[in-house]
Amino acid sequence: MARHLGIVMDPIESINPKKDSTFAMMLAAAKRGWRISVMTLGDLSLNKDVLELNYQTITVKDDPKDYFQSAGFSKGDATVFDLILMRKDPPFDMAFVYATYLLDFAERAGTPVFNRPSSIRDCNEKLFALQFPNCVPEVIVTSNPEELRALQDDYQDIILKPLDGMGGQSIFRVKTKDTNRNVIIETLTEMGTRKIMAQRFIPEIKEGDTRILLINGEPVPHGLARIPSAGETRGNLAAGGSGVARTLTDRDRWICNEVGPTLREKGLLFVGIDVIGDYLTEINVTCPTCIRELDTSEGLDIAGDYLDHLEGQIG
């Protein structure tokens, strides 16, 4: 059955189709004969209780030099779509938050939105992981410099990071006798006024920070281990890490089993969790990536599996 798929995302002209997971979803939709329309946050507006959208209908092909063609622009309410995907990349700023509020009105009108806008809004990608204390390393969230210094004194080697960071930005490793410790804490906490996360350093990062994708709480059987480049602590691909596919371990699957039921309950149907060694470090609910890398390496069709599940959801 042909569907009309709406996707809220960054400008289609700005993506890298060779690596973009949202583009993988478009290709999967095109194989099914679905109509595909895209829009940015600025294309969403509210007229009383009606969500109105300016959207561009496109055709796509797997050619990085000519990956989409526009079939024209239209305006309509959310009911013109069979489903909407919220696939806007962070930063998770107020423009992003307001967009999730507007997308709530699409759900009220009967058009399902994935992931569920209210759950995207509620589940900070770093704090959400702390709802599963048996899965995470020693960690605190505070703006108190004394508490941060105490954690570092206890474990000697810690990671400090903001709660709203992305792509490895502003992540610091603080080791024993680091003379920059105080200035790092002052900078990240904005002199004790902004909460940050501090966690024990996990030495297994040298083997990679593994992104595991889950569809309706069930993991894809391979994850992408993002291995830091020489002299780096961060495995993020945006920070220069290299991606290597690997089969999930028993511990990976145990973590997925712990997290999966909550993801399903919250309508978070496509999620990427990050695992270092034996520990869950983040739960990415906004715009998880790594589909194309895993598909290429392991012969998977992750986006196709996801759309199969969504079609079952919408009937």
mmCIF file of C-alpha atoms in Angstrom:
data_model
loop_
_atom_site.group_PDB
_atom_site.id
_atom_site.type_symbol
_atom_site.label_atom_id
_atom_site.label_comp_id
_atom_site.label_asym_id
_atom_site.label_seq_id
_atom_site.Cartn_x
_atom_site.Cartn_y
_atom_site.Cartn_z
ATOM 1 C CA MET A 1 0.000 0.000 0.000
ATOM 2 C CA ALA A 2 1.378 3.402 -0.999
ATOM 3 C CA ARG A 3 1.915 5.738 1.912
ATOM 4 C CA HIS A 4 2.701 9.437 2.206
ATOM 5 C CA LEU A 5 5.730 9.829 4.478
ATOM 6 C CA GLY A 6 6.588 13.215 5.962
ATOM 7 C CA ILE A 7 10.051 13.770 7.417
ATOM 8 C CA VAL A 8 11.067 16.688 9.624
ATOM 9 C CA MET A 9 14.814 17.046 9.181
ATOM 10 C CA ASP A 10 17.698 19.330 8.312
ATOM 11 C CA PRO A 11 17.598 20.804 4.779
ATOM 12 C CA ILE A 12 17.764 17.932 2.309
ATOM 13 C CA GLU A 13 20.515 19.791 0.427
ATOM 14 C CA SER A 14 22.795 19.727 3.481
ATOM 15 C CA ILE A 15 22.981 15.973 4.159
ATOM 16 C CA ASN A 16 25.718 13.499 3.272
ATOM 17 C CA PRO A 17 23.711 10.740 1.561
ATOM 18 C CA LYS A 18 26.532 8.194 1.863
ATOM 19 C CA LYS A 19 26.243 8.290 5.677
ATOM 20 C CA ASP A 20 22.833 9.740 6.455
ATOM 21 C CA SER A 21 20.433 7.370 8.248
ATOM 22 C CA THR A 22 17.409 9.486 7.355
ATOM 23 C CA PHE A 23 18.346 9.147 3.696
ATOM 24 C CA ALA A 24 18.499 5.373 4.191
ATOM 25 C CA MET A 25 14.893 5.580 5.407
ATOM 26 C CA MET A 26 13.958 7.559 2.287
ATOM 27 C CA LEU A 27 15.514 4.926 0.033
ATOM 28 C CA ALA A 28 13.584 2.213 1.871
ATOM 29 C CA ALA A 29 10.355 4.202 1.446
ATOM 30 C CA ALA A 30 11.049 4.709 -2.272
ATOM 31 C CA LYS A 31 11.443 0.936 -2.734
ATOM 32 C CA ARG A 32 7.935 0.574 -1.323
ATOM 33 C CA GLY A 33 6.519 3.149 -3.713
ATOM 34 C CA TRP A 34 5.786 5.629 -0.944
ATOM 35 C CA ARG A 35 5.471 9.339 -1.570
ATOM 36 C CA ILE A 36 8.209 11.184 0.350
ATOM 37 C CA SER A 37 7.977 14.778 1.550
ATOM 38 C CA VAL A 38 10.507 16.698 3.632
ATOM 39 C CA MET A 39 10.339 19.800 5.798
ATOM 40 C CA THR A 40 12.485 21.717 8.269
ATOM 41 C CA LEU A 41 11.560 23.079 11.694
ATOM 42 C CA GLY A 42 10.722 26.419 10.086
ATOM 43 C CA ASP A 43 8.090 24.732 7.927
ATOM 44 C CA LEU A 44 5.906 23.865 10.936
ATOM 45 C CA SER A 45 3.260 26.310 12.166
ATOM 46 C CA LEU A 46 0.096 26.182 14.249
ATOM 47 C CA ASN A 47 -3.259 27.717 13.324
ATOM 48 C CA LYS A 48 -5.337 27.406 16.480
ATOM 49 C CA ASP A 49 -5.136 23.652 17.063
ATOM 50 C CA VAL A 50 -4.208 22.694 13.485
ATOM 51 C CA LEU A 51 -0.609 21.890 12.604
ATOM 52 C CA GLU A 52 0.189 23.297 9.172
ATOM 53 C CA LEU A 53 3.227 22.185 7.207
ATOM 54 C CA ASN A 54 5.051 23.525 4.187
ATOM 55 C CA TYR A 55 6.594 20.474 2.578
ATOM 56 C CA GLN A 56 8.649 19.554 -0.462
ATOM 57 C CA THR A 57 7.829 16.289 -2.190
ATOM 58 C CA ILE A 58 10.950 14.570 -3.528
ATOM 59 C CA THR A 59 12.188 11.512 -5.339
ATOM 60 C CA VAL A 60 15.441 9.891 -4.251
ATOM 61 C CA LYS A 61 18.094 7.566 -5.624
ATOM 62 C CA ASP A 62 21.278 6.107 -4.189
ATOM 63 C CA ASP A 63 23.650 8.393 -6.071
ATOM 64 C CA PRO A 64 25.703 10.771 -3.911
ATOM 65 C CA LYS A 65 26.089 13.218 -6.807
ATOM 66 C CA ASP A 66 22.384 13.341 -7.662
ATOM 67 C CA TYR A 67 20.518 11.918 -4.699
ATOM 68 C CA PHE A 68 17.198 13.771 -4.840
ATOM 69 C CA GLN A 69 14.910 15.651 -7.179
ATOM 70 C CA SER A 70 12.156 18.013 -6.125
ATOM 71 C CA ALA A 71 8.640 17.272 -7.304
ATOM 72 C CA GLY A 72 7.302 20.559 -5.963
ATOM 73 C CA PHE A 73 6.195 22.353 -2.815
ATOM 74 C CA SER A 74 2.840 22.157 -1.057
ATOM 75 C CA LYS A 75 1.110 23.223 2.141
ATOM 76 C CA GLY A 76 -1.288 21.170 4.189
ATOM 77 C CA ASP A 77 -2.207 19.951 7.636
ATOM 78 C CA ALA A 78 -0.785 16.837 9.264
ATOM 79 C CA THR A 79 -3.576 14.624 7.948
ATOM 80 C CA VAL A 80 -2.090 14.676 4.433
ATOM 81 C CA PHE A 81 0.550 12.268 5.796
ATOM 82 C CA ASP A 82 0.146 8.659 6.801
ATOM 83 C CA LEU A 83 3.041 9.069 9.222
ATOM 84 C CA ILE A 84 5.695 11.626 10.133
ATOM 85 C CA LEU A 85 9.282 10.952 11.155
ATOM 86 C CA MET A 86 10.987 13.447 13.459
ATOM 87 C CA ARG A 87 14.586 13.203 12.226
ATOM 88 C CA LYS A 88 16.034 16.640 12.941
ATOM 89 C CA ASP A 89 19.643 16.501 14.081
ATOM 90 C CA PRO A 90 20.577 18.167 17.372
ATOM 91 C CA PRO A 91 21.373 20.666 18.811
ATOM 92 C CA PHE A 92 18.462 20.058 21.139
ATOM 93 C CA ASP A 93 17.672 23.737 21.587
ATOM 94 C CA MET A 94 14.401 25.545 22.181
ATOM 95 C CA ALA A 95 13.570 25.536 18.462
ATOM 96 C CA PHE A 96 13.764 21.741 18.616
ATOM 97 C CA VAL A 97 11.651 21.633 21.790
ATOM 98 C CA TYR A 98 8.958 23.886 20.303
ATOM 99 C CA ALA A 99 8.844 21.650 17.221
ATOM 100 C CA THR A 100 8.054 18.651 19.422
ATOM 101 C CA TYR A 101 5.171 20.608 20.965
ATOM 102 C CA LEU A 102 3.814 21.376 17.502
ATOM 103 C CA LEU A 103 4.153 17.748 16.434
ATOM 104 C CA ASP A 104 1.994 16.776 19.411
ATOM 105 C CA PHE A 105 -0.850 18.364 17.421
ATOM 106 C CA ALA A 106 -0.166 16.003 14.507
ATOM 107 C CA GLU A 107 -0.743 13.082 16.868
ATOM 108 C CA ARG A 108 -3.930 14.720 18.145
ATOM 109 C CA ALA A 109 -5.139 14.916 14.536
ATOM 110 C CA GLY A 110 -4.533 11.188 14.098
ATOM 111 C CA THR A 111 -1.200 11.214 12.258
ATOM 112 C CA PRO A 112 1.398 9.125 14.109
ATOM 113 C CA VAL A 113 4.829 10.668 14.700
ATOM 114 C CA PHE A 114 7.941 8.588 15.309
ATOM 115 C CA ASN A 115 9.691 8.893 17.640
ATOM 116 C CA ARG A 116 6.873 10.147 19.884
ATOM 117 C CA PRO A 117 7.439 13.927 20.247
ATOM 118 C CA SER A 118 6.673 14.070 23.971
ATOM 119 C CA SER A 119 9.156 11.285 24.672
ATOM 120 C CA ILE A 120 11.880 12.937 22.595
ATOM 121 C CA ARG A 121 11.245 16.035 24.674
ATOM 122 C CA ASP A 122 11.300 14.203 28.000
ATOM 123 C CA CYS A 123 14.283 11.897 27.450
ATOM 124 C CA ASN A 124 17.540 13.805 27.607
ATOM 125 C CA GLU A 125 20.007 11.559 25.851
ATOM 126 C CA LYS A 126 22.468 11.528 28.741
ATOM 127 C CA LEU A 127 20.093 11.676 31.708
ATOM 128 C CA PHE A 128 17.711 9.066 30.293
ATOM 129 C CA ALA A 129 20.444 6.432 30.589
ATOM 130 C CA LEU A 130 20.528 6.995 34.353
ATOM 131 C CA GLN A 131 17.053 5.478 34.633
ATOM 132 C CA PHE A 132 18.886 2.159 34.247
ATOM 133 C CA PRO A 133 21.370 2.317 37.141
ATOM 134 C CA ASN A 134 22.507 -1.305 36.769
ATOM 135 C CA CYS A 135 23.692 -0.522 33.250
ATOM 136 C CA VAL A 136 25.716 2.660 33.759
ATOM 137 C CA PRO A 137 29.149 3.393 35.267
ATOM 138 C CA GLU A 138 29.721 5.521 38.381
ATOM 139 C CA VAL A 139 28.268 8.900 37.464
ATOM 140 C CA ILE A 140 26.964 12.117 38.982
ATOM 141 C CA VAL A 141 25.087 15.124 37.607
ATOM 142 C CA THR A 142 25.764 18.354 39.408
ATOM 143 C CA SER A 143 26.872 21.953 39.091
ATOM 144 C CA ASN A 144 28.763 21.819 42.383
ATOM 145 C CA PRO A 145 32.537 22.017 41.751
ATOM 146 C CA GLU A 146 33.314 20.337 45.084
ATOM 147 C CA GLU A 147 31.234 17.286 44.161
ATOM 148 C CA LEU A 148 32.950 17.065 40.781
ATOM 149 C CA ARG A 149 36.394 17.306 42.337
ATOM 150 C CA ALA A 150 35.429 14.656 44.903
ATOM 151 C CA LEU A 151 34.451 12.210 42.142
ATOM 152 C CA GLN A 152 37.775 12.804 40.440
ATOM 153 C CA ASP A 153 39.631 12.304 43.722
ATOM 154 C CA ASP A 154 37.800 8.987 44.178
ATOM 155 C CA TYR A 155 38.371 7.560 40.693
ATOM 156 C CA GLN A 156 41.437 9.561 39.552
ATOM 157 C CA ASP A 157 40.356 9.434 35.913
ATOM 158 C CA ILE A 158 36.944 10.830 34.902
ATOM 159 C CA ILE A 159 35.005 12.202 31.943
ATOM 160 C CA LEU A 160 33.194 15.548 32.168
ATOM 161 C CA LYS A 161 30.576 16.518 29.602
ATOM 162 C CA PRO A 162 27.644 18.898 29.136
ATOM 163 C CA LEU A 163 24.113 17.525 29.202
ATOM 164 C CA ASP A 164 23.230 18.995 25.801
ATOM 165 C CA GLY A 165 26.357 18.125 23.815
ATOM 166 C CA MET A 166 26.495 16.228 20.522
ATOM 167 C CA GLY A 167 29.154 14.608 18.387
ATOM 168 C CA GLY A 168 31.697 14.546 21.193
ATOM 169 C CA GLN A 169 31.684 18.321 21.668
ATOM 170 C CA SER A 170 33.036 19.733 24.947
ATOM 171 C CA ILE A 171 33.913 16.327 26.425
ATOM 172 C CA PHE A 172 36.936 16.431 28.724
ATOM 173 C CA ARG A 173 38.985 13.689 30.313
ATOM 174 C CA VAL A 174 40.453 14.767 33.665
ATOM 175 C CA LYS A 175 43.242 12.612 35.074
ATOM 176 C CA THR A 176 45.243 12.573 38.298
ATOM 177 C CA LYS A 177 47.039 15.854 39.032
ATOM 178 C CA ASP A 178 45.585 17.538 35.963
ATOM 179 C CA THR A 179 46.455 21.191 36.494
ATOM 180 C CA ASN A 180 43.535 22.205 34.268
ATOM 181 C CA ARG A 181 40.931 20.464 36.422
ATOM 182 C CA ASN A 182 39.533 23.575 38.060
ATOM 183 C CA VAL A 183 39.332 25.646 34.891
ATOM 184 C CA ILE A 184 37.615 22.782 33.021
ATOM 185 C CA ILE A 185 35.033 22.488 35.807
ATOM 186 C CA GLU A 186 34.546 26.260 35.953
ATOM 187 C CA THR A 187 34.100 26.465 32.188
ATOM 188 C CA LEU A 188 31.684 23.557 31.809
ATOM 189 C CA THR A 189 29.570 24.519 34.831
ATOM 190 C CA GLU A 190 29.720 28.230 34.003
ATOM 191 C CA MET A 191 31.132 28.950 37.451
ATOM 192 C CA GLY A 192 28.869 26.503 39.225
ATOM 193 C CA THR A 193 25.584 27.595 37.611
ATOM 194 C CA ARG A 194 25.106 24.862 35.001
ATOM 195 C CA LYS A 195 24.705 21.150 35.652
ATOM 196 C CA ILE A 196 27.025 18.738 33.865
ATOM 197 C CA MET A 197 27.679 15.003 33.917
ATOM 198 C CA ALA A 198 30.790 13.394 35.386
ATOM 199 C CA GLN A 199 31.485 9.679 35.064
ATOM 200 C CA ARG A 200 34.299 7.306 35.800
ATOM 201 C CA PHE A 201 36.580 6.883 32.790
ATOM 202 C CA ILE A 202 36.020 3.528 31.089
ATOM 203 C CA PRO A 203 39.359 2.302 29.677
ATOM 204 C CA GLU A 204 37.589 -0.031 27.228
ATOM 205 C CA ILE A 205 36.945 3.067 25.101
ATOM 206 C CA LYS A 206 40.135 2.106 23.250
ATOM 207 C CA GLU A 207 38.141 -0.819 21.822
ATOM 208 C CA GLY A 208 35.348 1.507 20.758
ATOM 209 C CA ASP A 209 32.173 3.275 21.796
ATOM 210 C CA THR A 210 29.568 0.973 20.256
ATOM 211 C CA ARG A 211 26.355 2.344 18.774
ATOM 212 C CA ILE A 212 23.591 -0.255 18.986
ATOM 213 C CA LEU A 213 20.379 0.442 17.084
ATOM 214 C CA LEU A 214 17.041 -0.781 18.454
ATOM 215 C CA ILE A 215 13.763 -1.046 16.556
ATOM 216 C CA ASN A 216 10.803 -1.143 18.948
ATOM 217 C CA GLY A 217 13.199 -2.074 21.742
ATOM 218 C CA GLU A 218 14.797 -4.987 19.837
ATOM 219 C CA PRO A 219 18.471 -4.647 18.886
ATOM 220 C CA VAL A 220 19.963 -4.959 15.430
ATOM 221 C CA PRO A 221 22.367 -7.937 15.754
ATOM 222 C CA HIS A 222 25.469 -5.870 14.961
ATOM 223 C CA GLY A 223 26.657 -2.589 16.452
ATOM 224 C CA LEU A 224 29.124 -0.029 15.133
ATOM 225 C CA ALA A 225 32.182 0.294 17.373
ATOM 226 C CA ARG A 226 33.473 3.840 16.945
ATOM 227 C CA ILE A 227 37.151 3.647 17.759
ATOM 228 C CA PRO A 228 39.024 6.806 18.825
ATOM 229 C CA SER A 229 41.808 8.052 16.616
ATOM 230 C CA ALA A 230 45.353 8.169 18.000
ATOM 231 C CA GLY A 231 45.629 10.521 20.970
ATOM 232 C CA GLU A 232 41.857 10.884 21.303
ATOM 233 C CA THR A 233 39.455 9.869 24.076
ATOM 234 C CA ARG A 234 36.277 10.315 22.040
ATOM 235 C CA GLY A 235 35.077 7.638 19.659
ATOM 236 C CA ASN A 236 32.447 9.815 17.945
ATOM 237 C CA LEU A 237 32.696 9.678 14.160
ATOM 238 C CA ALA A 238 32.287 13.464 14.149
ATOM 239 C CA ALA A 239 35.413 13.669 16.344
ATOM 240 C CA GLY A 240 37.525 11.565 13.971
ATOM 241 C CA GLY A 241 36.696 8.072 15.212
ATOM 242 C CA SER A 242 36.562 5.135 12.805
ATOM 243 C CA GLY A 243 33.607 2.758 12.650
ATOM 244 C CA VAL A 244 33.948 -1.027 12.779
ATOM 245 C CA ALA A 245 30.908 -3.341 12.833
ATOM 246 C CA ARG A 246 30.845 -6.052 15.499
ATOM 247 C CA THR A 247 28.425 -8.698 16.715
ATOM 248 C CA LEU A 248 26.610 -7.853 19.940
ATOM 249 C CA THR A 249 27.927 -9.462 23.108
ATOM 250 C CA ASP A 250 25.826 -11.105 25.803
ATOM 251 C CA ARG A 251 26.299 -7.984 27.927
ATOM 252 C CA ASP A 252 25.123 -5.764 25.037
ATOM 253 C CA ARG A 253 21.989 -7.862 24.707
ATOM 254 C CA TRP A 254 21.393 -7.770 28.454
ATOM 255 C CA ILE A 255 21.540 -3.970 28.388
ATOM 256 C CA CYS A 256 19.117 -3.922 25.439
ATOM 257 C CA ASN A 257 16.732 -6.172 27.363
ATOM 258 C CA GLU A 258 16.870 -3.787 30.314
ATOM 259 C CA VAL A 259 16.180 -0.723 28.182
ATOM 260 C CA GLY A 260 13.831 -2.149 25.535
ATOM 261 C CA PRO A 261 10.542 -2.299 27.461
ATOM 262 C CA THR A 262 10.818 1.362 28.475
ATOM 263 C CA LEU A 263 11.544 2.393 24.889
ATOM 264 C CA ARG A 264 8.417 0.594 23.691
ATOM 265 C CA GLU A 265 6.315 2.098 26.463
ATOM 266 C CA LYS A 266 7.454 5.608 25.521
ATOM 267 C CA GLY A 267 6.946 5.199 21.777
ATOM 268 C CA LEU A 268 10.679 5.472 21.091
ATOM 269 C CA LEU A 269 10.706 3.057 18.177
ATOM 270 C CA PHE A 270 14.080 3.884 16.627
ATOM 271 C CA VAL A 271 16.823 4.465 19.173
ATOM 272 C CA GLY A 272 20.600 4.252 19.313
ATOM 273 C CA ILE A 273 22.263 3.332 22.596
ATOM 274 C CA ASP A 274 25.975 3.851 23.221
ATOM 275 C CA VAL A 275 27.920 1.173 25.097
ATOM 276 C CA ILE A 276 31.557 1.311 26.219
ATOM 277 C CA GLY A 277 32.862 -1.955 27.622
ATOM 278 C CA ASP A 278 30.109 -3.238 29.914
ATOM 279 C CA TYR A 279 28.388 0.116 30.380
ATOM 280 C CA LEU A 280 25.542 2.070 28.848
ATOM 281 C CA THR A 281 26.594 5.723 28.453
ATOM 282 C CA GLU A 282 23.839 7.380 26.352
ATOM 283 C CA ILE A 283 20.430 6.703 24.815
ATOM 284 C CA ASN A 284 19.999 8.620 21.569
ATOM 285 C CA VAL A 285 16.338 9.310 20.802
ATOM 286 C CA THR A 286 16.468 12.355 18.521
ATOM 287 C CA CYS A 287 18.138 11.260 15.283
ATOM 288 C CA PRO A 288 20.191 8.062 15.717
ATOM 289 C CA THR A 289 22.720 7.318 12.988
ATOM 290 C CA CYS A 290 24.952 4.458 11.709
ATOM 291 C CA ILE A 291 22.387 2.698 9.491
ATOM 292 C CA ARG A 292 24.378 3.063 6.295
ATOM 293 C CA GLU A 293 27.664 1.936 7.827
ATOM 294 C CA LEU A 294 26.106 -1.207 9.319
ATOM 295 C CA ASP A 295 24.106 -1.990 6.183
ATOM 296 C CA THR A 296 27.225 -1.745 4.029
ATOM 297 C CA SER A 297 29.407 -3.786 6.365
ATOM 298 C CA GLU A 298 26.953 -6.534 7.299
ATOM 299 C CA GLY A 299 24.523 -6.699 4.384
ATOM 300 C CA LEU A 300 21.606 -5.479 6.516
ATOM 301 C CA ASP A 301 18.501 -3.471 5.631
ATOM 302 C CA ILE A 302 17.915 -1.632 8.892
ATOM 303 C CA ALA A 303 15.791 1.153 7.420
ATOM 304 C CA GLY A 304 13.658 -1.432 5.608
ATOM 305 C CA ASP A 305 13.145 -3.342 8.840
ATOM 306 C CA TYR A 306 12.164 -0.101 10.570
ATOM 307 C CA LEU A 307 9.609 0.841 7.903
ATOM 308 C CA ASP A 308 8.189 -2.693 8.010
ATOM 309 C CA HIS A 309 7.610 -2.190 11.725
ATOM 310 C CA LEU A 310 6.097 1.279 11.248
ATOM 311 C CA GLU A 311 3.708 0.009 8.599
ATOM 312 C CA GLY A 312 2.515 -2.586 11.061
ATOM 313 C CA GLN A 313 2.002 0.172 13.636
ATOM 314 C CA ILE A 314 -0.160 2.356 11.394
ATOM 315 C CA GLY A 315 -2.181 -0.540 9.942
#
